[in-house]
């Protein structure tokens, strides 16, 4: 598992790609391969009778080197092998007549040519793969951006494990958004898998980042998420896309009121309730009313309920998706995260860094799982601290510092008013397809 940011880590493959001029496995692997093969072939050549020489097998070495090294290295190795062949000719010359006279140089030349072609083809494929990887990295940063380790009085750690092999993003989504009205956080799980689930997650994350900053009331942020989910499904139907035409998503929406530093407001969209670790190390599951998943809001006239939970200094919130609770072992037993977490706390309890607790939880989940992941898994750990992290500059402090809506400056007030315009579909029977697409 490697780091995605200062406080988070993925279990998927990450890290810088090897340089195109650096052999796969490093220079040591190439030198060892060439030395071992050349030594074996030279020993066989000296040990075999005069009517059979193994030096022609040196032509196989460039082909093997091409599997690890770039074109330039393969060409250099071919030249070195020709020198080795000439040295063997000087020590134990082959007959000057017959096929033996041309077999060795022909084998080495042919092997070198094949090696160069193989190395070139492999470099082209690696360049294409690197381009695709760069695109995937850019998509991951846009959809699942890195989170800060600290913000104001919160300390954050997050873990994400997509089910698809070598994937960067999936159907689980989470984010953290400061605003002039308090810090907001969200974690959710879109129905379905694959690219359609990624697309739906991107819609929801975009809606959250804007609404969480501009809207003062957490109920309005929740409503914007519901509208975003409905708009996504409508857009896939309009465009006949292969997306999730009836998509829905469970989720938890959190609001940390700046005027009440010892509580957190939670909206539950039919999601697994979080775990709370109090400052004295007690672990419990809060009682949260379960609302309808996002995308199903039309089934109920009442909006989502907001529950206020105690959340003081030293308390920790652990949010997770069903990829954690539905992780199975060899016997098919689900991962009992609520029973396992108390045993994963260190003797320091709630005083240890959140990333340390998160790492033990992720490793324990990996040890419990049998086989590859069957579903995306996401975990977010939020700890309230007594210290407040400073801003980098006064402009950032002004942008995110608390100001009630009625006292906000005119620029922010205008942006809020413009954003708060209801964007729901207008009932118009004569609306054309083009106008429908524009409104979506």
XYZ file of C-alpha atoms in Angstrom:
440
model
C 0.000 0.000 0.000
C 1.374 3.356 -1.006
C 0.535 6.940 -0.253
C -1.895 8.978 -2.290
C -1.384 12.104 -0.194
C 0.120 13.017 3.133
C -2.662 11.297 5.022
C -4.139 8.775 2.632
C -3.150 5.652 0.815
C -4.348 3.349 -1.908
C -3.892 -0.388 -2.130
C -3.807 -0.208 -5.915
C -0.626 0.042 -7.917
C 0.912 3.479 -7.703
C 4.259 5.178 -8.023
C 6.361 6.660 -10.770
C 6.779 4.684 -13.945
C 10.296 3.450 -14.735
C 12.326 5.605 -17.066
C 12.356 4.540 -20.709
C 16.172 4.464 -20.633
C 16.313 2.342 -17.487
C 15.969 -1.423 -17.946
C 13.064 -3.205 -16.324
C 14.359 -4.565 -13.043
C 17.370 -2.218 -13.119
C 20.831 -2.376 -14.615
C 21.864 -5.116 -12.221
C 19.305 -7.506 -13.725
C 20.596 -6.872 -17.285
C 24.261 -7.220 -16.334
C 23.533 -10.415 -14.411
C 21.531 -11.877 -17.312
C 24.226 -11.126 -19.888
C 27.046 -12.329 -17.634
C 25.341 -15.600 -16.695
C 24.268 -16.479 -20.245
C 27.640 -15.530 -21.746
C 29.477 -17.537 -19.076
C 27.321 -20.633 -19.602
C 27.663 -20.503 -23.390
C 31.429 -19.864 -23.212
C 31.905 -22.763 -20.778
C 29.912 -25.091 -23.038
C 31.900 -23.930 -26.040
C 35.225 -24.718 -24.381
C 34.020 -28.021 -22.912
C 32.418 -29.442 -26.061
C 34.387 -31.375 -28.678
C 36.022 -29.541 -31.592
C 33.341 -30.691 -34.026
C 30.644 -28.906 -32.014
C 30.893 -25.399 -30.635
C 28.185 -23.689 -28.549
C 29.352 -20.150 -29.330
C 26.612 -19.758 -31.937
C 24.118 -19.757 -29.072
C 25.334 -16.259 -28.180
C 22.706 -15.082 -30.669
C 20.021 -15.899 -28.080
C 21.363 -13.392 -25.573
C 20.189 -10.186 -27.365
C 16.672 -11.619 -27.616
C 16.586 -12.213 -23.864
C 18.089 -8.792 -23.117
C 15.416 -7.125 -25.282
C 12.771 -8.311 -22.823
C 14.331 -6.095 -20.150
C 16.403 -3.373 -21.794
C 15.729 -0.577 -24.326
C 16.937 -0.523 -27.926
C 20.262 1.178 -27.210
C 21.237 -1.316 -24.524
C 20.231 -4.253 -26.732
C 22.418 -2.917 -29.565
C 25.386 -2.412 -27.227
C 25.028 -5.960 -25.861
C 24.957 -7.308 -29.428
C 28.243 -5.553 -30.174
C 29.802 -6.930 -26.978
C 28.720 -10.458 -27.912
C 30.378 -10.134 -31.300
C 33.577 -9.207 -29.469
C 33.158 -12.297 -27.249
C 32.672 -14.433 -30.347
C 35.832 -13.032 -31.927
C 37.711 -13.743 -28.698
C 36.558 -17.350 -28.753
C 37.591 -17.583 -32.376
C 41.081 -16.435 -31.433
C 41.362 -18.980 -28.606
C 39.702 -21.934 -30.367
C 39.152 -21.119 -34.034
C 36.468 -22.917 -35.971
C 37.168 -24.461 -39.349
C 37.262 -21.802 -42.078
C 35.219 -23.909 -44.447
C 31.683 -25.232 -44.190
C 28.662 -23.911 -42.285
C 30.528 -23.357 -39.014
C 32.386 -20.398 -40.504
C 29.200 -18.325 -40.955
C 26.822 -19.855 -38.407
C 28.113 -17.922 -35.375
C 28.124 -14.409 -36.878
C 24.794 -15.100 -38.563
C 23.194 -16.240 -35.290
C 24.484 -13.252 -33.318
C 23.516 -10.774 -36.062
C 20.054 -12.271 -36.407
C 19.583 -12.374 -32.633
C 20.723 -8.757 -32.332
C 18.313 -7.631 -35.062
C 15.395 -9.490 -33.461
C 16.373 -8.102 -30.080
C 16.360 -4.518 -31.346
C 12.951 -5.011 -32.975
C 11.541 -6.591 -29.800
C 12.968 -3.813 -27.626
C 11.528 -1.137 -29.912
C 8.107 -2.757 -29.904
C 8.196 -3.101 -26.129
C 9.159 0.567 -25.718
C 6.250 1.633 -27.936
C 3.816 -0.456 -25.901
C 5.192 0.935 -22.661
C 4.848 4.489 -23.993
C 1.196 3.835 -24.853
C 0.623 2.244 -21.465
C 2.262 5.218 -19.757
C -0.011 7.601 -21.676
C -3.061 5.650 -20.534
C -1.721 5.622 -16.982
C -1.229 9.386 -17.068
C -4.830 9.804 -18.224
C -6.009 7.531 -15.418
C -3.955 9.522 -12.904
C -5.440 12.794 -14.157
C -8.931 11.308 -13.931
C -8.259 10.081 -10.420
C -7.065 13.515 -9.308
C -10.134 15.154 -10.832
C -12.630 12.672 -9.383
C -10.962 11.640 -6.124
C -8.720 14.528 -5.211
C -6.180 14.302 -2.422
C -7.291 15.371 1.033
C -5.287 17.521 3.449
C -3.887 15.897 6.538
C -5.186 18.716 8.717
C -7.755 21.454 8.334
C -8.748 23.795 11.124
C -9.489 21.522 14.116
C -9.891 18.313 12.092
C -7.305 15.676 11.265
C -8.089 13.491 8.249
C -6.964 10.098 6.944
C -8.530 8.145 4.098
C -8.202 4.764 2.383
C -9.541 3.694 -0.991
C -9.347 0.283 -2.666
C -11.100 -0.082 -6.050
C -12.322 -3.569 -6.883
C -11.041 -3.410 -10.477
C -7.418 -4.496 -10.766
C -5.017 -1.554 -11.185
C -7.953 0.885 -11.185
C -7.686 4.326 -9.616
C -11.359 5.136 -9.077
C -14.592 3.209 -8.665
C -18.139 3.515 -7.385
C -17.210 4.620 -3.856
C -16.836 8.381 -3.437
C -15.852 10.700 -0.639
C -14.580 14.209 -0.175
C -14.007 17.006 2.293
C -15.015 20.627 1.642
C -14.390 23.667 3.855
C -16.809 26.555 3.460
C -17.681 29.906 5.045
C -20.429 28.055 6.957
C -18.381 25.195 8.366
C -16.532 22.124 7.203
C -18.474 19.475 5.254
C -17.547 15.863 4.507
C -19.235 13.114 2.525
C -18.807 9.409 1.844
C -21.005 7.297 -0.407
C -21.371 4.200 -2.544
C -22.994 4.273 -6.000
C -24.987 1.263 -7.153
C -23.361 -0.770 -9.903
C -19.749 -1.162 -10.920
C -17.314 -0.156 -13.613
C -17.204 3.064 -15.618
C -20.912 3.906 -15.147
C -20.396 3.929 -11.377
C -17.294 6.122 -11.795
C -19.318 8.553 -13.927
C -22.087 8.755 -11.328
C -19.516 9.315 -8.577
C -18.026 12.205 -10.551
C -21.460 13.851 -10.843
C -22.067 13.567 -7.110
C -18.609 14.795 -6.133
C -18.923 17.817 -8.401
C -22.307 18.676 -6.909
C -20.984 18.237 -3.376
C -17.928 20.448 -3.872
C -20.021 23.345 -5.139
C -23.047 22.989 -2.874
C -20.995 22.343 0.264
C -19.124 25.621 -0.243
C -22.026 27.837 -1.310
C -24.957 26.575 0.754
C -25.352 27.596 4.389
C -27.809 24.879 5.432
C -26.752 21.230 5.314
C -30.292 20.297 4.267
C -29.782 22.296 1.086
C -26.509 20.498 0.384
C -28.372 17.205 0.775
C -31.046 18.387 -1.642
C -28.417 19.341 -4.218
C -26.950 15.859 -4.019
C -30.384 14.346 -4.597
C -30.916 16.574 -7.639
C -27.467 15.661 -8.988
C -28.268 11.954 -8.749
C -31.579 12.452 -10.538
C -29.932 14.566 -13.235
C -27.315 11.912 -13.848
C -29.953 9.227 -14.412
C -31.974 11.565 -16.652
C -28.904 12.424 -18.716
C -28.058 8.769 -19.331
C -31.611 8.176 -20.531
C -31.577 11.243 -22.788
C -28.274 10.338 -24.412
C -28.898 6.565 -24.444
C -25.603 6.240 -22.636
C -24.429 2.996 -21.085
C -24.565 4.604 -17.663
C -26.777 3.706 -14.729
C -30.165 4.918 -15.955
C -31.752 4.275 -12.545
C -28.711 4.941 -10.418
C -28.833 5.509 -6.707
C -26.219 5.970 -4.037
C -26.106 5.511 -0.313
C -24.065 8.024 1.615
C -23.302 9.987 4.758
C -23.162 13.788 4.705
C -21.431 15.527 7.609
C -21.433 19.147 8.739
C -19.148 20.546 11.455
C -20.823 23.777 12.654
C -18.253 26.492 13.401
C -20.456 27.873 16.173
C -20.718 24.469 17.905
C -17.219 22.921 18.043
C -18.355 19.877 20.059
C -21.015 18.430 17.699
C -21.394 17.140 14.147
C -24.553 17.108 12.033
C -25.106 13.948 9.977
C -27.492 13.181 7.124
C -27.825 9.458 6.398
C -28.836 8.460 2.872
C -29.485 4.797 3.676
C -25.799 4.143 4.402
C -23.916 2.154 7.030
C -23.794 4.318 10.185
C -20.288 5.414 11.175
C -18.269 4.292 14.163
C -17.378 6.764 16.893
C -14.279 6.427 19.042
C -14.544 8.779 22.010
C -11.584 10.533 23.570
C -11.449 7.925 26.348
C -11.255 5.038 23.833
C -14.865 3.821 23.876
C -16.240 2.616 20.526
C -19.938 2.808 19.699
C -22.330 3.081 16.761
C -24.518 6.209 16.915
C -28.246 5.943 16.415
C -28.946 7.622 13.077
C -32.253 7.756 11.212
C -31.781 6.035 7.861
C -33.150 8.094 4.983
C -33.628 7.097 1.367
C -30.592 6.666 -0.880
C -29.745 9.487 -3.258
C -31.787 9.133 -6.427
C -34.848 7.850 -4.560
C -35.884 11.111 -2.962
C -39.097 11.267 -5.009
C -40.408 8.253 -3.076
C -40.859 10.374 0.045
C -42.345 13.830 0.477
C -40.201 14.495 3.543
C -36.610 15.557 3.058
C -33.659 13.806 4.701
C -33.410 14.154 8.443
C -30.416 15.733 10.166
C -29.068 14.113 13.335
C -26.758 15.995 15.707
C -24.097 13.878 17.434
C -21.611 14.792 20.169
C -18.142 15.206 18.667
C -15.647 16.893 20.957
C -11.887 17.180 21.135
C -10.242 13.760 20.879
C -13.300 12.080 19.355
C -12.925 10.159 16.095
C -15.424 9.369 13.349
C -14.822 6.357 11.100
C -16.868 6.227 7.896
C -16.777 3.239 5.534
C -18.622 1.674 2.606
C -20.105 -1.800 2.234
C -16.902 -2.953 0.546
C -15.560 -3.116 4.113
C -18.492 -4.769 5.873
C -19.127 -7.237 3.010
C -15.506 -8.334 2.657
C -15.480 -12.131 3.058
C -12.866 -14.537 4.347
C -12.238 -18.084 3.120
C -15.335 -19.345 4.966
C -17.559 -16.607 3.528
C -17.762 -14.670 6.806
C -18.244 -10.917 6.504
C -15.643 -8.627 8.024
C -16.945 -7.627 11.495
C -15.581 -4.098 11.540
C -17.659 -3.002 14.535
C -16.416 -5.902 16.658
C -12.852 -5.793 15.317
C -12.156 -2.065 15.706
C -11.875 -1.990 19.535
C -9.135 -4.617 19.328
C -7.258 -2.558 16.735
C -6.938 0.472 18.990
C -3.449 0.933 20.369
C -2.802 1.336 24.106
C -2.821 5.062 23.447
C -6.394 4.659 22.262
C -7.876 7.737 20.699
C -4.661 9.690 21.163
C -2.804 7.928 18.357
C -2.701 9.575 14.902
C -5.730 8.746 12.741
C -3.525 7.443 9.929
C -2.030 4.832 12.287
C -5.467 3.526 13.192
C -6.499 3.613 9.539
C -3.443 1.645 8.452
C -4.085 -1.115 11.000
C -7.724 -1.266 9.969
C -6.839 -1.506 6.272
C -4.231 -4.191 6.900
C -6.641 -6.169 9.075
C -9.229 -5.925 6.288
C -6.682 -7.204 3.758
C -5.764 -10.152 5.983
C -9.437 -11.033 6.425
C -10.206 -10.924 2.695
C -9.917 -14.137 0.690
C -9.018 -13.611 -2.938
C -9.184 -10.343 -4.860
C -11.561 -7.551 -3.769
C -15.141 -8.117 -4.906
C -16.256 -4.538 -4.283
C -14.780 -1.074 -3.849
C -13.844 -0.253 -0.274
C -13.412 3.225 1.201
C -12.644 4.363 4.742
C -12.406 7.919 6.063
C -11.186 8.764 9.563
C -11.891 12.218 11.048
C -10.421 13.306 14.391
C -11.238 16.547 16.228
C -8.179 18.117 17.829
C -7.586 21.000 20.232
C -5.125 22.663 17.842
C -6.264 24.480 14.725
C -4.183 24.220 11.581
C -3.226 27.667 10.214
C -3.972 28.799 6.672
C -1.164 29.323 4.167
C -2.117 32.953 3.535
C -4.684 35.595 4.448
C -6.619 35.098 1.195
C -7.322 31.455 2.045
C -8.313 32.412 5.572
C -10.748 34.996 4.217
C -12.188 32.528 1.701
C -13.010 29.838 4.259
C -13.418 31.767 7.500
C -16.855 31.609 9.085
C -19.319 34.348 8.217
C -23.087 33.961 8.504
C -24.966 34.283 5.270
C -26.478 37.610 6.177
C -23.069 39.174 6.840
C -21.183 37.698 3.886
C -19.518 40.114 1.523
C -21.388 41.079 -1.617
C -19.306 38.945 -3.964
C -19.819 35.745 -2.015
C -23.443 36.655 -1.335
C -24.068 37.109 -5.052
C -22.425 33.794 -5.881
C -24.502 32.031 -3.241
C -27.697 33.591 -4.486
C -26.929 32.647 -8.066
C -25.993 29.081 -7.162
C -29.019 28.624 -4.927
C -31.372 29.033 -7.881
C -33.496 25.915 -8.153
C -32.133 23.853 -11.079
C -34.810 21.184 -11.059
C -36.445 20.249 -14.343
C -39.281 22.541 -15.380
C -42.521 20.810 -16.264
C -43.045 21.643 -19.942
C -44.830 19.147 -22.169
C -43.720 20.847 -25.382
C -40.029 20.915 -24.491
C -37.825 19.557 -27.271
C -35.041 17.039 -26.904
C -32.419 19.738 -27.406
C -33.868 21.909 -24.644
C -34.086 18.847 -22.407
C -30.402 18.179 -22.929
C -29.593 21.803 -22.176
C -31.494 21.769 -18.888
C -29.869 18.511 -17.804
